[in-house]
């Protein structure tokens, strides 16, 4: 017998116990109402239930089912009142208490909802519906570990319980149990192959597991089953974009916008994505020309509270294409800025500055690598350090920053509520570690949650946001006149970098055979992601391989098979059939431990011209591995140069492409020269790690910016 779905909405499905349906179907009129209810005819079912109550006003079953029709229509107060009438007449049915708990949860009465579900379980202990509802209450009350185990209790009783599987998968996606999330959703689609929500859950789990190919397949299945679902089309667009399929992503976004005309920004969501690999420089020029034209023509209404659903950030990769992106990023910002409140918080009167370090959702590890020493070592007599992070990320950060003087503020996953929480923390200066790599960290600065806002090392070049007052950089990085590259006011540290790194620990030795690499010949390692490999790099690779007939260039496969195929095809064209096979790709993905073992095998690191090595540069210097670099004029092209300036080593900073090739080949093929370089890099590398000068420069900036805060109102 088919279960009765009491609701299909954002909270999922809940079903009545089969035995209760059978008992209530023995009443003819109630049977008719139940059949209408199951078909989704809520109005017809409600008429039947009310007709029963007109004759039998004390019919508990009719009151309960009437409450479920109100619940399905999201009339929660009415549903609460109706199910309470049922409970007043009969409080011995577990299903009544379970569904009452579901209603209370929708009303935000979590403690009462939890109690109702526990009451249901006391009446009918082997009750998977009540267990699933209880787990949802526990999750919403912050008891996520207990919720995880209660979902499993429900699935032990009913392994195919749709609600428990779906919500357990969602919980696992948000708690780094992505493989289990995938398994839950695979179970769902196996049991309910025609349920689009189950396929969508599987697709979202694949996204969390960084499996874009599988995500696209699952989203396509969901779209085929539910072709009028605009949200599925937009999600498909994002998954296609993650594969680098720009044209297909644009078509999916367009279909989503046609299906949902009240979300006008969706028509332009493709502007937030770009191809992973360009075939040549002309294709890049064409892309930027088209992007500028479309930005100039883009206008739409926008509710800032829905920015995570409706907004889009500039493509992360535009900064790595060898040009200043200030104008383009300002055009992106102009699409959204006017829709946000513009009230700058009133500065506090204080002698001890409150500095907020903002960690956007999912970016905790990058924040810790760049900022943990700055947060922990900032002078507590002059500054109050506050770390603001999403609720699920706080535990990760606390383990690495145990300093007692640091205050912690967690904000919810809802954007509007997060803005309120961050603003109420009353920080004087808010440091956004990274802006533009996600919707979260792109849009939070627009909300102006502090009198002064800044960013720096984690944001690659200018953000284009007028709401960010300062960009923190270094005189080791910037060229003269670099202010023209920035929308923000450029503040340069003296003689140090705006990050404070720890030295990477030595790993167990690796062999070339571990990675399928040639036993003979030099290894030239390029550790950048495929998306950062500009076509101009191909000529440098060709020069190295031409000059060193026994050398091998080693690169990383990355997570996007389509992008890898495109880069390989480009190399076959630009390097030729004799040289292209000497570029070896390792992967597809490597755990950190394995990556560092691979890095340790490199004779020399090849820096890419349009995006210079930053974190990987610190990694290489930890091991004393030489980096050959060809710096440009923008900060993202000059990170390796800055490291060498800090070390006082300049032999591997090239002036031309020919010089780059010559330096790389000499370093790789001359063991004595390479040994001398390694020893000098290692001997001087202490200057790069846990550098207190960087902490002092941050302190200097915070005091400087606060003293000049009044100027921000008029500039």
XYZ file of C-alpha atoms in Angstrom:
715
model
C 0.000 0.000 0.000
C 1.346 3.420 -0.955
C 2.224 5.787 1.865
C 0.451 9.141 2.077
C 2.863 12.003 1.463
C 1.962 14.708 3.946
C 4.189 17.299 2.305
C 6.551 17.821 -0.579
C 8.363 21.108 -0.023
C 11.646 22.444 1.244
C 11.399 20.157 4.318
C 11.009 17.027 2.199
C 8.436 14.269 2.578
C 6.864 12.753 5.631
C 4.465 9.818 5.575
C 1.691 8.505 7.760
C 2.142 5.022 9.182
C 0.648 2.454 6.852
C -1.379 0.868 9.646
C -3.004 4.230 10.468
C -3.917 4.782 6.811
C -5.496 1.349 6.674
C -7.500 1.942 9.838
C -8.741 5.331 8.691
C -9.622 4.056 5.219
C -12.221 1.792 6.807
C -14.387 4.930 7.149
C -15.835 5.447 3.636
C -15.787 9.257 3.568
C -12.307 9.350 5.054
C -11.143 6.891 2.416
C -12.314 9.294 -0.298
C -10.436 12.172 1.340
C -7.271 10.098 1.631
C -7.384 9.162 -2.041
C -7.709 12.821 -3.032
C -4.929 13.735 -0.613
C -2.595 11.129 -2.127
C -3.301 12.435 -5.640
C -2.325 15.945 -4.526
C -5.893 17.256 -4.623
C -5.575 19.137 -1.339
C -8.666 21.278 -1.871
C -10.801 18.193 -2.544
C -9.345 16.353 0.449
C -9.964 19.354 2.708
C -13.618 19.503 1.653
C -14.060 15.828 2.549
C -12.370 16.220 5.948
C -14.483 19.258 6.787
C -17.640 17.454 5.747
C -16.758 14.662 8.166
C -16.119 17.149 10.963
C -19.413 18.895 10.283
C -21.111 15.625 11.243
C -18.513 14.273 13.702
C -16.730 17.284 15.246
C -14.766 15.004 17.560
C -13.251 12.884 14.806
C -9.534 12.918 15.697
C -8.423 11.383 12.384
C -10.198 14.035 10.324
C -8.671 16.843 12.406
C -5.233 15.289 11.973
C -5.580 14.918 8.209
C -7.023 18.408 7.886
C -3.935 19.637 9.696
C -1.777 17.833 7.153
C -3.505 19.609 4.260
C -2.753 22.938 5.957
C 0.825 21.765 6.527
C 1.214 20.912 2.836
C -0.049 24.413 1.975
C 2.508 25.904 4.414
C -0.270 27.264 6.641
C 1.629 26.247 9.743
C -0.297 28.066 12.466
C -3.524 26.615 11.157
C -1.937 23.144 10.915
C -0.747 23.460 14.501
C -4.217 24.310 15.765
C -5.862 21.483 13.804
C -3.415 18.783 14.904
C -3.714 20.026 18.490
C -7.466 19.366 18.185
C -6.646 15.815 17.088
C -4.270 15.342 20.020
C -6.830 16.694 22.472
C -9.184 13.975 21.282
C -6.590 11.190 20.972
C -3.051 11.552 22.314
C -2.053 7.904 21.957
C -1.125 7.844 18.261
C 2.552 8.265 17.545
C 1.878 9.518 14.020
C -0.086 12.498 15.385
C 2.798 13.489 17.656
C 5.373 12.993 14.912
C 3.552 15.226 12.450
C 2.836 17.726 15.221
C 6.597 17.877 15.756
C 7.073 18.548 12.040
C 4.654 21.484 12.211
C 6.309 22.913 15.332
C 9.699 22.706 13.638
C 8.422 24.765 10.715
C 7.237 27.374 13.218
C 10.705 27.542 14.741
C 9.613 25.948 18.015
C 12.519 23.524 18.057
C 12.482 22.458 21.701
C 8.737 21.771 21.568
C 9.143 19.949 18.236
C 11.865 17.750 19.702
C 9.638 16.923 22.672
C 6.725 16.011 20.371
C 8.915 13.637 18.344
C 10.201 12.024 21.525
C 6.593 11.569 22.640
C 5.865 9.837 19.332
C 8.774 7.479 19.872
C 7.640 6.705 23.421
C 4.298 5.591 21.998
C 5.640 3.737 18.948
C 9.390 3.068 19.366
C 10.138 1.426 15.969
C 8.942 4.550 14.139
C 11.305 5.767 11.356
C 9.150 8.818 10.511
C 9.391 10.115 14.063
C 13.117 9.353 14.179
C 13.662 11.300 10.950
C 11.659 14.245 12.298
C 13.567 14.095 15.588
C 16.883 14.116 13.710
C 15.800 17.260 11.851
C 14.999 18.943 15.158
C 18.364 17.932 16.592
C 20.111 19.253 13.496
C 18.349 22.596 13.778
C 19.183 22.772 17.476
C 22.869 22.405 16.619
C 23.155 18.777 17.785
C 24.466 17.639 14.408
C 26.385 14.579 15.598
C 23.365 13.238 17.444
C 21.149 14.021 14.444
C 23.533 11.996 12.261
C 23.133 8.939 14.501
C 19.336 9.303 14.781
C 19.005 9.403 10.980
C 20.943 6.138 10.949
C 18.535 4.691 13.542
C 15.656 5.464 11.193
C 17.482 3.818 8.290
C 18.244 0.729 10.360
C 14.479 0.223 10.694
C 13.648 1.303 7.130
C 16.739 1.361 4.839
C 14.724 3.026 2.087
C 13.179 5.798 4.178
C 13.130 8.629 1.676
C 13.100 11.519 4.125
C 15.884 10.115 6.293
C 18.091 9.343 3.295
C 17.574 12.771 1.780
C 18.207 14.754 4.947
C 21.112 12.552 6.017
C 22.706 13.234 2.631
C 22.225 16.970 3.142
C 23.748 16.763 6.624
C 26.707 14.778 5.280
C 27.292 17.307 2.493
C 27.629 20.054 5.079
C 29.906 18.103 7.417
C 32.608 16.815 5.039
C 31.080 13.338 4.768
C 30.606 13.791 1.042
C 31.201 10.159 0.097
C 28.440 9.071 2.467
C 26.182 11.774 1.007
C 26.750 10.281 -2.446
C 25.947 6.773 -1.160
C 22.707 7.970 0.458
C 21.583 9.611 -2.764
C 22.594 6.630 -4.890
C 20.352 4.550 -2.616
C 17.562 7.068 -3.184
C 17.748 7.064 -6.980
C 17.956 3.279 -6.995
C 14.743 3.030 -4.978
C 12.993 6.052 -6.531
C 14.388 6.303 -10.074
C 11.621 8.631 -11.253
C 11.957 11.110 -8.388
C 13.683 14.295 -9.660
C 14.450 15.486 -6.113
C 16.490 12.343 -5.482
C 18.529 12.890 -8.653
C 19.051 16.499 -7.721
C 20.310 15.449 -4.292
C 22.734 13.038 -5.948
C 23.948 15.816 -8.241
C 24.490 18.203 -5.340
C 26.400 15.496 -3.479
C 28.665 15.009 -6.484
C 29.235 18.770 -6.549
C 30.280 18.658 -2.888
C 32.590 15.743 -3.689
C 34.082 17.804 -6.565
C 32.947 15.354 -9.227
C 31.609 17.688 -11.926
C 31.165 15.042 -14.616
C 28.933 12.912 -12.383
C 27.106 16.034 -11.185
C 26.215 17.013 -14.756
C 24.854 13.525 -15.478
C 22.641 13.586 -12.372
C 21.398 17.138 -12.997
C 20.525 16.169 -16.582
C 18.465 13.256 -15.234
C 16.685 15.565 -12.762
C 15.996 18.062 -15.560
C 14.586 15.343 -17.809
C 12.215 14.207 -15.056
C 11.235 17.763 -14.113
C 11.767 19.908 -17.232
C 9.904 22.921 -15.840
C 12.089 23.233 -12.734
C 14.094 26.433 -13.167
C 16.351 25.779 -10.190
C 17.493 22.449 -11.645
C 18.392 24.206 -14.904
C 20.474 26.800 -13.069
C 22.197 24.080 -11.030
C 22.929 22.211 -14.252
C 24.430 25.424 -15.608
C 26.794 25.688 -12.639
C 27.842 22.047 -13.008
C 28.527 22.521 -16.720
C 30.519 25.665 -15.966
C 32.605 23.694 -13.462
C 33.533 21.408 -16.360
C 34.528 24.398 -18.451
C 31.585 23.904 -20.832
C 30.872 27.607 -21.146
C 28.410 27.531 -24.064
C 26.323 24.699 -22.596
C 26.283 26.408 -19.208
C 25.044 29.629 -20.809
C 22.189 27.712 -22.476
C 21.157 26.087 -19.179
C 21.178 29.427 -17.354
C 19.070 30.907 -20.146
C 16.531 28.094 -19.858
C 16.344 28.618 -16.092
C 15.690 32.336 -16.599
C 12.925 31.619 -19.128
C 11.250 29.256 -16.675
C 11.564 31.775 -13.813
C 10.993 35.253 -15.306
C 10.702 36.858 -11.859
C 14.446 36.180 -11.331
C 15.875 38.511 -14.005
C 19.498 38.191 -12.871
C 19.479 34.561 -13.964
C 19.654 35.726 -17.592
C 23.177 36.962 -16.906
C 24.529 34.202 -14.659
C 26.765 32.934 -17.443
C 28.809 36.119 -17.022
C 30.138 34.634 -13.790
C 31.825 31.764 -15.643
C 34.501 31.460 -18.271
C 36.217 28.650 -20.202
C 38.867 26.808 -18.226
C 41.277 26.608 -21.152
C 41.682 29.054 -24.014
C 43.153 27.781 -27.296
C 45.178 30.951 -27.922
C 45.550 34.643 -27.056
C 43.044 35.690 -29.738
C 40.339 33.614 -28.021
C 41.080 35.434 -24.772
C 40.752 38.807 -26.515
C 37.422 37.729 -28.021
C 36.178 36.522 -24.636
C 36.989 39.809 -22.893
C 35.473 41.879 -25.702
C 32.211 39.923 -25.488
C 32.225 40.044 -21.682
C 32.556 43.837 -21.637
C 29.738 44.213 -24.163
C 27.414 42.009 -22.150
C 28.259 43.756 -18.884
C 27.478 47.105 -20.483
C 24.043 45.797 -21.470
C 23.219 44.001 -18.230
C 20.586 45.618 -16.001
C 18.172 43.908 -13.630
C 16.304 44.236 -10.366
C 17.929 42.360 -7.525
C 17.032 41.512 -3.925
C 20.286 41.537 -1.945
C 18.797 39.114 0.571
C 18.714 36.479 -2.178
C 22.217 37.186 -3.458
C 23.446 33.640 -2.845
C 20.689 32.268 -5.088
C 20.462 35.031 -7.693
C 23.876 36.692 -7.755
C 27.173 35.824 -9.406
C 30.766 36.916 -8.932
C 33.301 37.801 -11.641
C 34.964 34.655 -12.997
C 37.908 33.836 -10.784
C 40.128 33.193 -13.807
C 39.856 36.636 -15.414
C 42.663 37.856 -13.152
C 45.042 35.279 -14.664
C 44.756 36.326 -18.300
C 47.534 38.910 -18.471
C 45.544 42.127 -18.183
C 44.334 44.609 -15.598
C 40.763 43.711 -14.662
C 39.865 46.761 -12.601
C 37.331 48.149 -15.113
C 35.621 44.789 -15.630
C 35.419 44.054 -11.920
C 33.947 47.494 -11.291
C 31.281 46.766 -13.902
C 30.414 43.517 -12.130
C 30.184 45.343 -8.809
C 27.935 48.020 -10.326
C 25.353 45.362 -11.204
C 24.768 44.650 -7.509
C 26.041 47.527 -5.357
C 23.015 49.798 -5.764
C 20.725 47.062 -4.432
C 22.517 46.777 -1.076
C 22.035 49.118 1.898
C 24.797 51.731 1.818
C 24.835 52.744 5.463
C 28.377 52.631 6.812
C 28.249 51.633 10.511
C 28.999 54.493 12.899
C 32.539 54.139 14.341
C 32.782 53.296 18.024
C 34.694 55.446 20.451
C 37.440 53.096 21.540
C 41.099 52.942 22.504
C 41.370 49.212 21.693
C 40.501 48.423 18.104
C 38.260 45.458 17.398
C 39.557 43.700 14.287
C 37.246 41.174 12.673
C 38.815 38.444 10.532
C 36.070 37.107 8.283
C 36.146 33.498 7.110
C 33.665 32.700 4.363
C 31.958 29.339 4.308
C 34.151 26.434 3.182
C 37.365 28.474 3.096
C 38.571 27.854 6.635
C 41.759 25.989 5.697
C 42.962 28.702 3.331
C 42.235 31.328 5.972
C 44.233 29.426 8.564
C 47.202 28.995 6.284
C 47.370 32.725 5.541
C 46.167 34.318 8.754
C 46.391 32.073 11.818
C 49.663 33.595 13.075
C 48.421 37.142 12.513
C 45.230 36.474 14.460
C 47.049 34.665 17.263
C 49.989 37.074 17.611
C 48.371 40.477 17.170
C 48.975 42.659 20.249
C 46.024 42.003 22.626
C 46.766 45.234 24.522
C 45.986 47.340 21.441
C 43.688 45.088 19.437
C 40.784 42.755 20.094
C 40.912 39.948 17.541
C 37.536 38.529 16.507
C 37.233 35.588 14.120
C 33.880 35.469 12.334
C 33.096 32.222 10.567
C 30.149 30.143 9.439
C 28.769 27.875 12.157
C 30.134 24.648 10.648
C 33.644 26.068 10.287
C 34.248 27.396 13.778
C 35.514 24.123 15.243
C 38.128 23.778 12.482
C 39.484 27.262 13.160
C 39.446 26.989 16.963
C 41.734 23.945 16.893
C 44.413 25.881 15.063
C 44.056 29.199 16.912
C 43.842 28.319 20.625
C 44.860 31.829 21.792
C 42.693 32.833 24.757
C 42.476 36.493 23.735
C 40.703 35.664 20.443
C 36.915 36.050 20.426
C 34.775 33.836 18.222
C 31.550 34.758 16.456
C 29.730 32.198 14.322
C 27.165 33.315 11.779
C 24.305 31.268 10.289
C 24.066 29.917 6.755
C 21.286 32.383 5.897
C 22.821 35.454 4.225
C 20.593 38.127 5.756
C 20.970 36.620 9.229
C 24.734 36.367 8.705
C 24.935 40.072 7.827
C 23.004 40.921 10.981
C 25.290 38.768 13.162
C 28.484 40.171 11.637
C 27.279 43.761 11.948
C 26.238 43.227 15.571
C 29.759 42.015 16.393
C 30.626 45.745 16.126
C 34.075 45.292 14.597
C 35.935 48.508 13.854
C 37.813 47.006 10.912
C 36.686 43.938 8.996
C 39.376 41.994 7.147
C 37.930 39.918 4.299
C 40.655 37.343 3.739
C 39.404 36.453 0.269
C 36.843 38.063 -2.021
C 35.424 36.704 -5.249
C 35.976 32.939 -5.041
C 32.386 32.226 -3.948
C 29.049 33.998 -3.732
C 29.485 34.176 0.044
C 32.798 35.996 0.081
C 31.903 38.160 -2.914
C 28.652 39.565 -1.538
C 29.411 39.930 2.178
C 31.557 43.062 1.595
C 28.646 44.780 -0.210
C 26.680 44.659 3.058
C 29.151 47.037 4.807
C 29.240 45.296 8.176
C 32.011 47.522 9.648
C 33.180 51.167 9.409
C 36.384 50.068 7.629
C 36.767 47.061 5.335
C 39.909 45.655 3.756
C 41.290 42.677 1.857
C 44.684 41.557 0.632
C 46.774 38.488 -0.167
C 43.896 36.033 -0.621
C 42.128 38.262 -3.183
C 43.937 38.126 -6.512
C 44.152 41.751 -7.515
C 41.493 44.377 -7.039
C 37.965 43.365 -6.091
C 36.351 46.245 -7.974
C 34.190 46.944 -4.894
C 33.849 50.481 -3.580
C 32.707 48.920 -0.306
C 36.273 47.655 0.273
C 38.309 50.576 1.517
C 41.845 49.133 1.395
C 43.842 46.491 -0.443
C 46.875 45.266 1.522
C 49.951 44.487 -0.538
C 53.718 45.011 -0.298
C 56.497 47.067 -1.792
C 58.107 43.704 -2.544
C 55.284 43.039 -5.018
C 53.944 46.236 -6.520
C 55.345 48.353 -9.345
C 55.496 52.136 -9.163
C 52.070 53.610 -9.878
C 50.262 50.378 -8.977
C 47.383 52.320 -7.379
C 45.856 52.566 -10.861
C 45.271 48.803 -10.746
C 42.989 49.079 -7.714
C 39.517 50.329 -6.903
C 40.559 50.189 -3.240
C 43.193 52.389 -1.626
C 46.469 50.491 -1.958
C 48.360 50.086 1.324
C 51.836 48.611 0.936
C 53.714 46.786 3.693
C 57.417 47.619 3.977
C 59.841 44.763 3.364
C 57.436 41.945 4.177
C 54.329 40.251 2.797
C 50.670 40.568 3.868
C 50.587 36.912 4.910
C 52.263 34.914 7.657
C 52.995 31.325 6.648
C 54.231 28.240 8.467
C 56.983 26.107 7.004
C 55.733 22.938 5.346
C 56.942 19.851 7.190
C 59.202 17.387 5.432
C 57.389 14.312 4.155
C 58.607 10.775 3.600
C 60.900 10.554 0.561
C 59.244 9.670 -2.725
C 60.577 7.950 -5.822
C 59.870 8.866 -9.407
C 58.354 5.457 -9.887
C 55.663 6.317 -7.321
C 54.249 8.758 -9.869
C 55.148 6.976 -13.107
C 57.845 9.538 -13.935
C 61.010 8.826 -15.976
C 63.941 7.653 -13.905
C 66.394 9.720 -15.974
C 66.417 13.392 -16.945
C 65.441 16.606 -15.185
C 61.947 17.171 -13.775
C 60.450 20.608 -14.361
C 57.385 20.900 -12.127
C 54.560 23.362 -12.793
C 52.171 23.082 -9.814
C 49.490 25.498 -11.046
C 45.932 24.435 -11.782
C 45.053 23.942 -15.436
C 42.790 27.016 -15.398
C 45.844 29.202 -14.737
C 47.908 27.933 -17.680
C 47.794 30.881 -20.112
C 48.644 30.184 -23.781
C 51.809 32.286 -23.426
C 53.202 29.573 -21.126
C 53.283 27.091 -24.014
C 56.233 28.848 -25.656
C 58.209 28.641 -22.398
C 57.483 24.915 -22.092
C 58.516 24.409 -25.697
C 61.755 26.296 -25.106
C 62.610 24.209 -22.044
C 61.910 20.883 -23.745
C 63.780 21.920 -26.911
C 66.803 22.947 -24.817
C 66.757 19.835 -22.617
C 66.111 16.732 -24.764
C 65.948 14.444 -21.715
C 63.772 16.687 -19.518
C 60.152 16.149 -18.500
C 57.610 18.813 -17.576
C 55.295 17.601 -14.790
C 51.846 19.135 -14.287
C 48.694 18.334 -12.319
C 45.625 16.799 -13.958
C 43.142 18.626 -11.751
C 39.477 17.780 -11.218
C 38.126 18.654 -14.651
C 38.733 15.961 -17.308
C 37.328 18.157 -20.085
C 39.774 20.958 -19.243
C 42.649 18.476 -19.185
C 41.658 17.194 -22.632
C 41.554 20.758 -23.962
C 44.994 21.597 -22.574
C 46.479 18.405 -23.960
C 45.010 19.218 -27.369
C 46.490 22.716 -27.184
C 49.909 21.310 -26.256
C 49.775 18.897 -29.206
C 49.264 21.915 -31.437
C 51.689 24.361 -29.802
C 54.456 21.939 -28.778
C 54.187 19.507 -31.643
C 53.993 15.713 -31.698
C 57.572 15.236 -30.529
C 57.465 17.492 -27.448
C 53.851 17.197 -26.220
C 54.318 13.612 -24.913
C 57.077 14.896 -22.632
C 54.521 16.817 -20.589
C 53.328 14.369 -17.936
C 50.133 14.979 -15.971
C 49.822 13.507 -12.471
C 46.548 13.060 -10.669
C 43.663 13.545 -11.084
C 43.750 14.888 -7.526
C 46.409 14.487 -4.880
C 46.027 14.601 -1.103
C 48.332 17.181 0.487
C 50.703 14.489 1.750
C 51.100 13.027 -1.744
C 51.388 16.449 -3.376
C 54.307 17.414 -1.128
C 56.070 14.148 -1.919
C 55.713 14.929 -5.628
C 57.003 18.463 -5.093
C 60.101 17.104 -3.355
C 61.113 15.323 -6.583
C 61.267 18.521 -8.648
C 64.618 19.801 -9.873
C 63.075 23.191 -10.585
C 59.606 24.758 -10.383
C 58.361 26.548 -13.501
C 56.421 29.655 -12.530
C 53.579 30.618 -14.873
C 53.841 34.186 -16.170
C 50.275 35.431 -15.768
C 49.665 33.874 -12.381
C 52.793 33.608 -10.292
C 53.160 30.944 -7.643
C 52.026 32.116 -4.208
C 51.275 29.364 -1.682
C 53.120 26.832 -3.826
C 56.041 29.250 -3.768
C 56.169 29.049 0.021
C 55.983 25.255 -0.312
C 58.925 25.177 -2.698
C 60.996 27.449 -0.468
C 60.244 25.168 2.502
C 62.044 22.422 0.569
C 64.690 24.692 -0.970
C 63.447 23.965 -4.496
C 64.386 26.709 -7.008
C 61.594 28.564 -8.817
C 62.202 30.204 -12.194
C 59.921 33.210 -12.663
C 59.184 35.837 -15.320
C 57.364 38.642 -13.456
C 54.855 40.954 -15.089
C 53.483 44.283 -13.908
C 50.433 43.237 -11.834
C 50.583 41.775 -8.351
C 49.328 38.304 -9.371
C 52.298 38.070 -11.748
C 54.882 38.976 -9.095
C 54.439 36.695 -6.075
C 57.566 34.612 -6.743
C 59.533 37.822 -7.315
C 58.396 39.027 -3.887
C 59.570 35.784 -2.263
C 62.994 36.148 -3.846
C 63.243 39.793 -2.812
C 62.460 38.751 0.749
C 65.153 36.043 0.532
C 67.717 38.245 -1.202
C 68.050 35.775 -4.093
C 67.677 37.102 -7.635
C 69.409 34.667 -10.005
C 66.169 32.987 -11.078
C 64.188 36.147 -11.857
C 64.114 36.308 -15.665
C 63.836 39.394 -17.879
C 62.695 37.725 -21.094
C 61.269 34.429 -22.293
C 64.697 33.383 -23.569
C 66.251 34.224 -20.197
C 63.511 32.199 -18.435
C 64.273 29.118 -20.530
C 68.024 29.467 -20.027
C 67.715 29.839 -16.233
C 65.329 26.885 -15.968
C 67.507 24.556 -18.023
C 70.756 25.538 -16.294
C 69.199 25.036 -12.854
C 67.776 21.632 -13.771
C 70.835 20.277 -15.579
C 73.701 21.666 -13.475
C 73.637 19.769 -10.147
C 76.323 21.902 -8.503
C 74.562 25.136 -9.396
C 71.231 23.719 -8.251
C 72.765 22.504 -4.993
C 74.154 25.976 -4.276
C 70.760 27.568 -4.956
C 68.958 25.058 -2.734
C 71.361 25.654 0.143
C 71.020 29.443 -0.082
C 67.217 29.285 -0.305
C 67.037 26.985 2.706
C 69.559 29.036 4.691
C 67.563 32.229 4.157
C 64.059 30.739 4.178
C 63.457 31.517 7.853
C 62.734 35.063 6.704
C 59.576 33.779 4.983
C 57.983 31.818 7.811
C 56.115 32.979 10.914
C 57.424 36.433 10.116
C 56.619 38.792 13.001
C 57.321 41.723 10.676
C 54.099 40.842 8.856
C 52.194 40.927 12.161
C 53.694 44.355 12.956
C 52.777 45.680 9.511
C 49.201 44.525 9.966
C 49.105 46.379 13.269
C 50.523 49.484 11.575
C 47.828 49.292 8.918
C 44.968 48.865 11.392
C 46.007 51.984 13.316
C 46.594 53.934 10.099
C 43.178 53.026 8.664
C 41.364 53.845 11.910
C 43.035 57.233 12.247
C 41.866 58.085 8.720
C 38.385 56.611 8.960
C 36.678 59.992 8.662
C 38.254 60.500 5.239
C 36.392 57.443 3.951
C 33.081 59.293 4.242
C 34.137 62.009 1.819
C 36.528 60.218 -0.566
